[in-house]
Amino acid sequence: IGSNDSAEYLSLIKKVEQSPHFRIEQSNDQRALYGLFAQNKKKSLLTEEGREFLKASIIKLAPINEYTTLHLIKMLGTVDKIDAMHQVPLVEMIMQMLNALSQEKTPSVYNTLKRILSGCPHAVRAYEDAHGKSSINL
């Protein structure tokens, strides 16, 4: 389900997520649903609803299993290579996750998100230009 390419992909994923058989604390369930979804970049990174779901999933999963969450956020490491029209929303998503997560409670996820931003200077510059900010505090 996580990698499906149908028009109703998100409603199907949310249906599985709400199922009594889905156990978010189980790493195999995490990988099967969230991991496969994150790997489907044309849905998870290139659509607004996909980005929102991925962001919410990362924020929810980070305190439960940082290791699995790191696999989800590694998809964001290519932000500088993604079409320019998607760079600003993706950097914005990363900034929102940094604001929602705690460096003390989820240090691996938090620090990896900061490293991703450090490695995407073009996308960060586009974000700063779009938001009238002089620099993102990394």
XYZ file of N, CA and C in Angstrom, residues 70-136:
201
model
N 15.042 7.871 10.228
C 16.195 8.308 9.438
C 16.100 7.812 7.999
N 15.549 6.629 7.810
C 15.364 6.114 6.451
C 14.315 6.930 5.689
N 13.335 7.456 6.408
C 12.323 8.287 5.755
C 12.916 9.627 5.331
N 13.706 10.222 6.208
C 14.201 11.570 5.890
C 15.364 11.566 4.908
N 15.981 10.421 4.683
C 17.079 10.416 3.715
C 16.569 10.730 2.315
N 15.283 10.561 2.073
C 14.703 10.941 0.781
C 14.815 12.443 0.553
N 14.946 13.200 1.625
C 15.049 14.655 1.516
C 16.459 15.119 1.169
N 17.400 14.221 1.170
C 18.783 14.578 0.892
C 19.026 15.043 -0.535
N 18.060 14.862 -1.399
C 18.219 15.247 -2.802
C 17.472 16.538 -3.138
N 17.117 17.315 -2.142
C 16.312 18.522 -2.372
C 16.961 19.443 -3.402
N 18.265 19.594 -3.377
C 18.942 20.471 -4.334
C 18.831 19.967 -5.774
N 18.580 18.690 -5.958
C 18.501 18.105 -7.295
C 17.070 18.039 -7.821
N 16.112 18.312 -6.954
C 14.705 18.269 -7.341
C 14.358 19.569 -8.059
N 13.392 19.517 -8.935
C 12.953 20.692 -9.684
C 12.764 21.891 -8.746
N 13.199 23.048 -9.195
C 13.201 24.263 -8.376
C 11.832 24.593 -7.786
N 10.763 24.276 -8.492
C 9.425 24.613 -7.978
C 9.067 23.837 -6.705
N 9.773 22.743 -6.439
C 9.498 21.941 -5.249
C 10.473 22.225 -4.103
N 11.545 22.932 -4.386
C 12.574 23.141 -3.373
C 12.081 23.960 -2.188
N 11.398 25.060 -2.434
C 10.934 25.912 -1.333
C 9.973 25.157 -0.415
N 8.950 24.467 -0.947
C 8.059 23.729 -0.039
C 8.771 22.616 0.737
N 9.786 22.007 0.121
C 10.509 20.945 0.824
C 11.371 21.514 1.952
N 12.041 22.627 1.702
C 12.817 23.263 2.778
C 11.869 23.734 3.882
N 10.732 24.269 3.492
C 9.735 24.688 4.473
C 9.280 23.502 5.325
N 9.080 22.359 4.697
C 8.696 21.154 5.413
C 9.778 20.747 6.422
N 11.025 20.803 6.004
C 12.130 20.458 6.906
C 12.166 21.427 8.074
N 11.976 22.706 7.804
C 11.967 23.709 8.877
C 10.830 23.436 9.871
N 9.676 23.080 9.367
C 8.538 22.767 10.242
C 8.815 21.540 11.099
N 9.485 20.544 10.518
C 9.832 19.352 11.299
C 10.846 19.706 12.383
N 11.820 20.531 12.053
C 12.806 20.949 13.060
C 12.119 21.688 14.209
N 11.131 22.510 13.888
C 10.395 23.232 14.930
C 9.535 22.303 15.778
N 9.063 21.204 15.194
C 8.183 20.279 15.912
C 8.943 19.232 16.723
N 10.179 18.953 16.321
C 10.957 17.910 16.992
C 11.919 18.506 18.005
N 12.299 17.691 18.949
C 13.214 18.123 19.998
C 14.596 17.528 19.750
N 15.601 18.383 19.806
C 16.973 17.899 19.639
C 17.351 16.958 20.777
N 16.768 17.154 21.946
C 17.072 16.300 23.095
C 16.369 14.941 23.010
N 15.132 14.928 22.513
C 14.355 13.686 22.483
C 14.597 12.859 21.215
N 14.910 13.525 20.115
C 15.149 12.826 18.844
C 16.416 13.400 18.186
N 17.557 13.240 18.836
C 18.778 13.899 18.344
C 19.217 13.440 16.952
N 19.106 12.174 16.645
C 19.552 11.688 15.331
C 18.716 12.288 14.214
N 17.420 12.303 14.400
C 16.524 12.848 13.381
C 16.735 14.353 13.253
N 16.757 15.036 14.372
C 16.914 16.488 14.376
C 18.228 16.896 13.698
N 19.316 16.284 14.097
C 20.622 16.643 13.541
C 20.755 16.251 12.073
N 20.126 15.162 11.672
C 20.161 14.761 10.262
C 19.377 15.757 9.409
N 18.256 16.228 9.902
C 17.508 17.247 9.163
C 18.347 18.512 8.987
N 19.074 18.888 10.016
C 19.950 20.063 9.906
C 21.070 19.813 8.895
N 21.628 18.605 8.895
C 22.675 18.263 7.927
C 22.139 18.284 6.495
N 20.909 17.829 6.327
C 20.299 17.858 4.999
C 20.212 19.295 4.506
N 19.765 20.194 5.370
C 19.689 21.605 4.979
C 21.072 22.161 4.633
N 22.060 21.791 5.418
C 23.430 22.254 5.153
C 23.933 21.781 3.794
N 23.462 20.617 3.363
C 23.900 20.046 2.100
C 23.081 20.469 0.895
N 22.120 21.352 1.108
C 21.241 21.800 0.017
C 21.267 23.324 -0.095
N 22.412 23.911 -0.413
C 22.518 25.374 -0.410
C 21.604 26.080 -1.415
N 21.366 25.465 -2.577
C 20.512 26.107 -3.584
C 19.060 26.165 -3.104
N 18.590 25.073 -2.540
C 17.216 25.020 -2.045
C 17.040 25.962 -0.855
N 18.018 26.013 0.024
C 17.945 26.912 1.176
C 17.926 28.363 0.694
N 18.746 28.689 -0.278
C 18.776 30.056 -0.817
C 17.430 30.403 -1.446
N 16.831 29.462 -2.168
C 15.512 29.700 -2.768
C 14.461 29.931 -1.680
N 14.536 29.161 -0.595
C 13.623 29.326 0.536
C 13.801 30.708 1.165
N 15.049 31.090 1.388
C 15.334 32.396 1.993
C 14.838 33.525 1.096
N 15.045 33.411 -0.200
C 14.571 34.428 -1.137
C 13.049 34.512 -1.129
N 12.397 33.376 -1.091
C 10.937 33.339 -1.100
C 10.317 33.886 0.184
N 11.035 33.738 1.296
C 10.502 34.159 2.595
C 11.146 35.441 3.121
N 12.006 36.034 2.335
C 12.645 37.283 2.744
C 13.519 37.147 3.979
N 14.119 35.994 4.139
C 14.995 35.754 5.289
C 16.433 35.852 4.810
N 17.292 36.329 5.697
C 18.699 36.478 5.310
C 19.460 35.164 5.419
N 19.131 34.368 6.421
C 19.785 33.059 6.537
C 19.036 32.179 7.511
N 19.093 30.893 7.234
C 18.503 29.903 8.122
C 19.586 29.548 9.140
